[in-house]
Coordinates of C-alpha atoms and ligand atoms in Angstrom, one line a residue:
X6 CA 0.0 0.0 0.0
X7 CA 1.3 3.4 -1.0
X8 CA 1.3 6.1 1.7
X9 CA 0.0 8.6 -0.8
X10 CA -2.9 6.4 -1.9
X11 CA -6.2 8.2 -1.8
X12 CA -8.3 6.3 0.7
X13 CA -12.1 6.6 1.0
X14 CA -13.6 5.6 4.3
X15 CA -17.3 5.1 4.0
X16 CA -18.9 5.5 7.4
X17 CA -16.1 7.6 8.9
X18 CA -18.3 9.0 11.7
X19 CA -19.2 5.5 12.9
X20 CA -17.5 3.6 15.7
X21 CA -15.4 1.4 13.3
X22 CA -14.9 4.0 10.5
X23 CA -13.5 6.5 12.9
X24 CA -11.1 3.9 14.4
X25 CA -9.9 3.0 11.0
X26 CA -9.0 6.6 10.3
X27 CA -7.1 6.8 13.6
X28 CA -5.1 3.7 12.7
X29 CA -4.4 4.9 9.1
X30 CA -3.3 8.3 10.3
X31 CA -1.0 6.7 12.9
X32 CA 0.6 4.7 10.1
X33 CA 1.2 7.8 8.0
X34 CA -1.7 7.6 5.5
X35 CA -2.8 11.2 5.1
X36 CA -4.7 11.2 1.9
X37 CA -8.1 10.2 3.4
X38 CA -11.4 11.3 2.0
X39 CA -14.8 11.2 3.7
X40 CA -18.4 12.3 3.3
X41 CA -21.0 12.6 5.9
X42 CA -24.4 10.9 5.5
X43 CA -26.0 14.3 4.7
X44 CA -23.4 15.1 2.0
X45 CA -23.6 11.7 0.4
X46 CA -26.5 9.2 0.9
X47 CA -24.9 5.9 0.0
X48 CA -28.3 4.3 -0.7
X49 CA -28.7 6.6 -3.7
X50 CA -27.0 5.1 -6.7
X51 CA -26.6 8.3 -8.7
X52 CA -24.9 10.2 -5.8
X53 CA -22.5 7.4 -5.2
X54 CA -21.6 7.1 -8.9
X55 CA -21.0 10.8 -9.1
X56 CA -18.8 10.8 -6.0
X57 CA -16.6 7.9 -7.2
X58 CA -16.2 9.3 -10.7
X59 CA -15.2 12.7 -9.3
X60 CA -12.9 11.5 -6.5
X61 CA -11.5 8.3 -8.1
X62 CA -10.1 6.9 -4.8
X63 CA -7.3 4.2 -4.9
X64 CA -8.8 2.3 -2.0
X65 CA -12.0 2.0 -0.1
X66 CA -12.9 0.8 3.4
X67 CA -16.6 0.0 3.4
X68 CA -17.6 0.6 7.1
X69 CA -20.9 2.3 6.4
X70 CA -24.0 0.3 7.3
X71 CA -27.3 0.4 9.1
X72 CA -26.3 -1.2 12.4
X73 CA -28.4 -2.1 15.5
X74 CA -29.2 -4.6 18.2
X75 CA -31.9 -7.3 18.4
X76 CA -34.7 -4.8 19.1
X77 CA -33.9 -2.6 16.1
X78 CA -33.4 -5.5 13.8
X79 CA -36.7 -7.0 14.9
X80 CA -38.6 -3.7 14.5
X81 CA -37.1 -2.5 11.2
X82 CA -36.2 -5.6 9.1
X83 CA -37.0 -3.8 5.8
X84 CA -34.7 -0.9 6.6
X85 CA -31.9 -3.3 7.6
X86 CA -32.0 -5.4 4.4
X87 CA -32.7 -2.6 2.0
X88 CA -30.3 0.0 3.2
X89 CA -27.4 -2.4 3.6
X90 CA -27.9 -4.0 0.2
X91 CA -28.1 -0.6 -1.5
X92 CA -25.0 0.8 0.3
X93 CA -22.9 -2.3 -0.6
X94 CA -24.1 -2.6 -4.2
X95 CA -23.7 1.1 -4.9
X96 CA -20.2 1.4 -3.4
X97 CA -18.8 -1.9 -4.8
X98 CA -20.1 -1.3 -8.3
X99 CA -19.2 2.4 -8.4
X100 CA -15.8 1.6 -7.0
X101 CA -15.2 -0.9 -9.8
X102 CA -16.5 1.5 -12.5
X103 CA -14.2 4.2 -11.3
X104 CA -11.1 2.0 -11.2
X105 CA -10.7 1.2 -7.5
X106 CA -8.3 -1.7 -7.2
X107 CA -8.5 -2.4 -3.5
X108 CA -11.6 -2.5 -1.3
X109 CA -12.4 -3.9 2.2
X110 CA -15.9 -4.8 3.0
X111 CA -16.9 -5.0 6.7
X112 CA -19.4 -7.7 7.5
X113 CA -20.4 -9.3 10.8
X114 CA -20.3 -12.7 12.5
X115 CA -24.1 -12.9 12.3
X116 CA -23.6 -14.2 8.7
X117 CA -23.0 -17.7 10.3
X118 CA -25.7 -20.2 10.8
X119 CA -27.5 -20.2 14.2
X120 CA -26.3 -23.7 15.0
X121 CA -22.8 -23.5 13.5
X122 CA -20.1 -25.5 15.2
X123 CA -18.1 -23.4 17.7
X124 CA -15.8 -21.7 17.2
X125 CA -17.2 -20.7 13.8
X126 CA -14.8 -20.9 11.0
X127 CA -15.1 -19.1 7.7
X128 CA -16.3 -22.2 5.8
X129 CA -19.4 -22.4 8.1
X130 CA -20.9 -19.7 5.8
X131 CA -24.1 -20.8 4.1
X132 CA -24.0 -24.2 5.8
X133 CA -27.4 -23.8 7.7
X134 CA -30.2 -21.5 8.7
X135 CA -29.5 -18.1 10.1
X136 CA -30.7 -16.6 13.4
X137 CA -34.2 -15.3 12.5
X138 CA -34.0 -12.1 14.5
X139 CA -31.3 -10.5 12.3
X140 CA -31.7 -12.7 9.2
X141 CA -32.4 -9.7 6.9
X142 CA -29.2 -7.9 8.1
X143 CA -27.2 -11.1 7.8
X144 CA -28.4 -11.8 4.3
X145 CA -27.4 -8.3 3.2
X146 CA -23.9 -8.9 4.8
X147 CA -23.6 -12.2 3.0
X148 CA -24.5 -10.4 -0.3
X149 CA -21.7 -8.0 0.4
X150 CA -19.1 -10.8 0.6
X151 CA -20.6 -12.4 -2.5
X152 CA -20.4 -9.0 -4.4
X153 CA -16.7 -8.7 -3.6
X154 CA -16.1 -12.4 -4.7
X155 CA -18.1 -12.0 -7.9
X156 CA -16.3 -8.9 -9.0
X157 CA -13.0 -10.5 -8.2
X158 CA -14.0 -13.6 -10.2
X159 CA -15.2 -11.7 -13.2
X160 CA -12.8 -8.8 -13.2
X161 CA -9.9 -9.8 -11.0
X162 CA -7.6 -10.8 -13.8
X163 CA -8.7 -8.4 -16.5
X164 CA -8.9 -5.3 -14.3
X165 CA -6.5 -6.2 -11.5
X166 CA -9.1 -5.6 -8.7
X167 CA -8.7 -7.1 -5.3
X168 CA -11.8 -6.8 -3.1
X169 CA -11.6 -8.3 0.4
X170 CA -14.0 -8.9 3.3
X171 CA -13.6 -9.1 7.1
X172 CA -16.1 -10.5 9.5
X173 CA -15.7 -9.0 13.0
X174 CA -17.2 -10.5 16.2
X175 CA -19.2 -8.1 18.5
X176 CA -17.3 -4.8 18.7
X177 CA -17.3 -2.1 21.4
X178 CA -15.3 1.0 22.1
X179 CA -15.3 4.8 21.8
X180 CA -18.1 6.1 19.5
X181 CA -20.5 3.2 20.3
X182 CA -24.2 3.7 20.2
X183 CA -25.7 4.1 23.7
X184 CA -29.3 4.4 22.6
X185 CA -31.6 2.8 25.2
X186 CA -33.4 0.6 22.5
X187 CA -31.0 0.3 19.6
X188 CA -27.7 -0.5 21.3
X189 CA -25.7 -3.7 21.6
X190 CA -25.0 -5.5 24.9
X191 CA -21.8 -3.7 26.1
X192 CA -23.0 -0.1 25.5
X193 CA -26.5 -1.1 27.0
X194 CA -24.9 -2.4 30.1
X195 CA -22.4 0.5 30.5
X196 CA -25.4 2.9 30.3
X197 CA -27.5 0.9 32.8
X198 CA -24.7 0.4 35.4
X199 CA -23.6 4.0 35.0
X200 CA -27.1 5.3 35.6
X201 CA -27.6 2.9 38.5
X202 CA -24.4 4.2 40.1
X203 CA -25.4 7.9 39.6
X204 CA -28.9 7.3 41.0
X205 CA -27.6 5.2 43.8
X206 CA -29.9 2.3 42.8
X207 CA -29.7 -1.1 44.7
X208 CA -29.7 -3.4 41.7
X209 CA -29.3 -3.6 37.9
X210 CA -31.4 -6.1 36.1
X211 CA -29.7 -7.9 33.2
X212 CA -31.9 -9.5 30.5
X213 CA -31.7 -13.3 30.2
X214 CA -30.1 -16.0 32.4
X215 CA -26.6 -14.5 32.1
X216 CA -25.4 -17.9 30.8
X217 CA -24.9 -17.4 27.1
X218 CA -21.3 -16.9 26.0
X219 CA -20.2 -14.1 23.7
X220 CA -16.9 -12.7 22.3
X221 CA -16.1 -9.0 22.2
X222 CA -13.3 -7.1 20.4
X223 CA -12.2 -3.6 21.1
X224 CA -12.7 -1.4 18.1
X225 CA -9.1 -0.2 17.8
X226 CA -8.1 -3.9 17.4
X227 CA -10.8 -4.2 14.7
X228 CA -9.3 -1.2 12.9
X229 CA -5.8 -2.5 13.1
X230 CA -7.0 -5.9 11.7
X231 CA -8.7 -4.1 8.8
X232 CA -5.6 -2.2 7.8
X233 CA -3.5 -5.4 8.3
X234 CA -5.8 -7.4 5.9
X235 CA -5.7 -4.6 3.3
X236 CA -1.9 -4.5 3.5
X237 CA -1.4 -8.3 2.8
X238 CA 0.1 -9.1 -0.5
X239 CA -2.4 -10.3 -3.0
X240 CA -0.7 -13.7 -3.4
X241 CA -0.8 -14.2 0.4
X242 CA -4.5 -13.2 0.7
X243 CA -5.3 -15.6 -2.2
X244 CA -3.3 -18.4 -0.7
X245 CA -5.1 -18.2 2.7
X246 CA -8.6 -17.8 1.3
X247 CA -10.5 -19.3 -1.6
X248 CA -12.4 -17.8 -4.5
X249 CA -15.8 -18.5 -3.0
X250 CA -14.8 -18.4 0.7
X251 CA -12.7 -15.2 0.6
X252 CA -13.7 -13.5 3.9
X253 CA -11.6 -13.4 7.1
X254 CA -12.9 -13.6 10.7
X255 CA -11.7 -11.0 13.2
X256 CA -12.1 -11.9 16.8
X257 CA -10.3 -11.9 20.2
X258 CA -10.2 -15.7 20.3
X259 CA -12.0 -16.0 23.7
X260 CA -15.5 -15.6 25.0
X261 CA -17.1 -15.1 28.4
X262 CA -20.7 -15.4 29.8
X263 CA -23.0 -12.4 29.9
X264 CA -23.0 -12.9 33.7
X265 CA -19.2 -12.6 33.7
X266 CA -19.4 -9.6 31.4
X267 CA -21.9 -7.9 33.6
X268 CA -19.7 -8.4 36.7
X269 CA -16.7 -7.0 34.8
X270 CA -18.7 -3.9 33.7
X271 CA -20.0 -3.4 37.3
X272 CA -16.3 -3.4 38.5
X273 CA -15.1 -1.0 35.8
X274 CA -17.9 1.4 36.5
X275 CA -17.6 1.0 40.3
X276 CA -21.3 0.2 40.9
X277 CA -21.8 -1.2 44.5
X278 CA -25.3 -2.7 44.1
X279 CA -26.5 -6.2 43.1
X280 CA -26.9 -7.8 39.6
X281 CA -30.1 -9.7 39.0
X282 CA -30.8 -11.8 35.9
X283 CA -34.3 -11.7 34.3
X284 CA -34.6 -15.2 32.9
X285 CA -38.0 -14.5 31.4
X286 CA -36.2 -12.6 28.7
X287 CA -34.7 -14.6 25.8
X288 CA -31.1 -15.8 25.9
X289 CA -30.4 -16.2 22.1
X290 CA -27.7 -18.7 21.0
X291 CA -25.9 -20.4 23.9
X292 CA -22.5 -19.5 22.4
X293 CA -21.1 -17.4 19.6
X294 CA -17.3 -17.5 19.2
X295 CA -15.6 -17.1 15.9
X296 CA -12.5 -18.9 14.8
X297 CA -9.8 -16.3 14.0
X298 CA -7.0 -18.7 13.3
X299 CA -7.0 -17.7 9.6
X300 CA -6.1 -14.1 10.6
X301 CA -3.8 -15.1 13.4
X302 CA -1.8 -17.3 10.9
X303 CA -1.6 -14.1 8.7
X304 CA 0.3 -12.3 11.5
X305 CA -2.4 -10.4 13.4
X306 CA -3.4 -10.8 17.0
X307 CA -5.6 -8.6 19.3
X308 CA -3.9 -6.2 21.6
X309 CA -6.5 -5.1 24.1
X310 CA -7.9 -7.4 26.8
X311 CA -11.6 -6.9 27.7
X312 CA -11.0 -5.1 31.0
X313 CA -8.6 -2.6 29.4
X314 CA -11.0 -2.1 26.5
X315 CA -13.9 -1.5 28.9
X316 CA -12.0 1.0 31.0
X317 CA -11.1 3.0 27.8
X318 CA -14.7 2.8 26.6
X319 CA -16.1 4.0 29.9
X320 CA -13.7 6.9 30.2
X321 CA -14.9 8.0 26.7
X322 CA -18.5 7.5 27.7
X323 CA -18.1 9.7 30.7
X324 CA -16.7 12.6 28.6
X325 CA -19.9 12.8 26.5
X326 CA -22.5 11.8 29.2
Ligands
LIG476 N1 -20.7 -2.5 16.1 C1 -20.5 -3.8 16.1 O1 -20.6 -4.5 17.1 C2 -20.2 -4.5 14.8 C3 -20.0 -5.9 14.9 C4 -19.7 -6.5 13.7 C5 -19.6 -5.8 12.5 N2 -19.8 -4.5 12.5 C6 -19.8 -3.9 11.2 O2 -18.9 -2.8 11.2 C7 -19.4 -1.8 10.3 C8 -19.4 -0.4 11.0 O3 -20.2 -0.6 12.2 P1 -20.3 0.6 13.3 O4 -20.5 -0.1 14.6 O5 -19.1 1.5 13.1 O6 -21.6 1.3 12.9 P2 -22.0 2.8 13.2 O7 -21.3 3.4 14.3 O8 -23.5 2.8 13.2 O9 -21.5 3.6 11.9 C9 -22.1 3.4 10.6 C10 -21.8 4.6 9.8 O10 -22.5 4.4 8.5 C11 -23.1 5.6 8.2 N3 -24.2 5.4 7.3 C12 -25.3 4.6 7.5 N4 -26.1 4.6 6.5 C13 -25.6 5.5 5.6 C14 -26.0 6.0 4.4 N5 -27.2 5.6 3.8 N6 -25.3 7.0 3.7 C15 -24.1 7.4 4.3 N7 -23.6 6.9 5.5 C16 -24.4 6.0 6.1 C17 -23.6 6.2 9.5 O11 -23.8 7.6 9.4 P3 -25.1 8.2 10.2 O12 -24.9 7.8 11.6 O13 -24.9 9.7 9.9 O14 -26.3 7.6 9.6 C18 -22.4 5.9 10.4 O15 -21.4 6.9 10.3 C19 -20.7 -2.2 9.8 O16 -20.6 -2.8 8.5 C20 -21.1 -3.3 10.8 O17 -21.9 -4.3 10.2 C21 -20.1 -3.8 13.6

């Protein structure tokens, strides 16, 4: 990768897009271009085409998406599938048309079947039924991987394009969404424990039994993994993936129960009360851990342990709340 390459970050105001910018700038990449949602609506094909034909970036990080937790996915399935399909199709096609050679598509571990063997390796994709609550979102993310693969297969040789995909586990960190209904588990728990501490409440109620196990990755690790994957030699990437299973998992490599997570967040926040689990609320899958050995074998490992990541996240949260 050339330090003077013009790099477009789609979704630069988001949690992941902003972290990718931090990592790229740290590594000396200065020619970064961005557009806010109001300047460029990525669901509108004409706007995206015009942007790419004017700007002609060398590389693209596709970190723009409609993202949300179970509640939002359940309430707005049409928005989740439509907006994500449009964003991906518009960006990937316009990037190709304007001569972009390198692109990184960011997916999610929800692309894997609900009952996939644990830890879930890349080849579990399309081997079974998806979790119904976020199936529309997952289908759009699978389409994004298949778009990259199809453009590589059809135009890789003739046009020298190299479009890659990474599938992160659950992410958290500065810039996360703390909305009471639309947030993921870590920001939701940070908000609840923080408010309970401020209001001197006796207990915090956590949804579900606390037994399901999940994996979490600090967003700066995700950003460093994204840049690492983009920097891999084409031959190395090809050797470690296959034409129709070209994505790479990005995880921490270990999981913990929601109960353990809640106790850790309680400690980081300094809440003195009790934790109660509301088992009448659904638990979801018993375990969701991805197999990151493909990426580890390519020389990347996570840097932040969960407690350090949560401390950094909470100190950012306090600055804006
Ligand atoms: N967060 C996680 O736990 C997690 C886990 C796995 C994978 N990922 C993936 O990582 C990527 C980034 O996620 P994130 O957590 O950074 O999400 P985020 O914080 O919600 O950021 C998404 C960004 O996309 C922008 N965007 C959405 N729709 C747009 C549109 N139509 N036109 C222009 N911009 C638009 C948003 O702008 P506005 O806010 O202005 O709309 C926002 O800046 C996504 O592909 C997601 O699937 C995230």
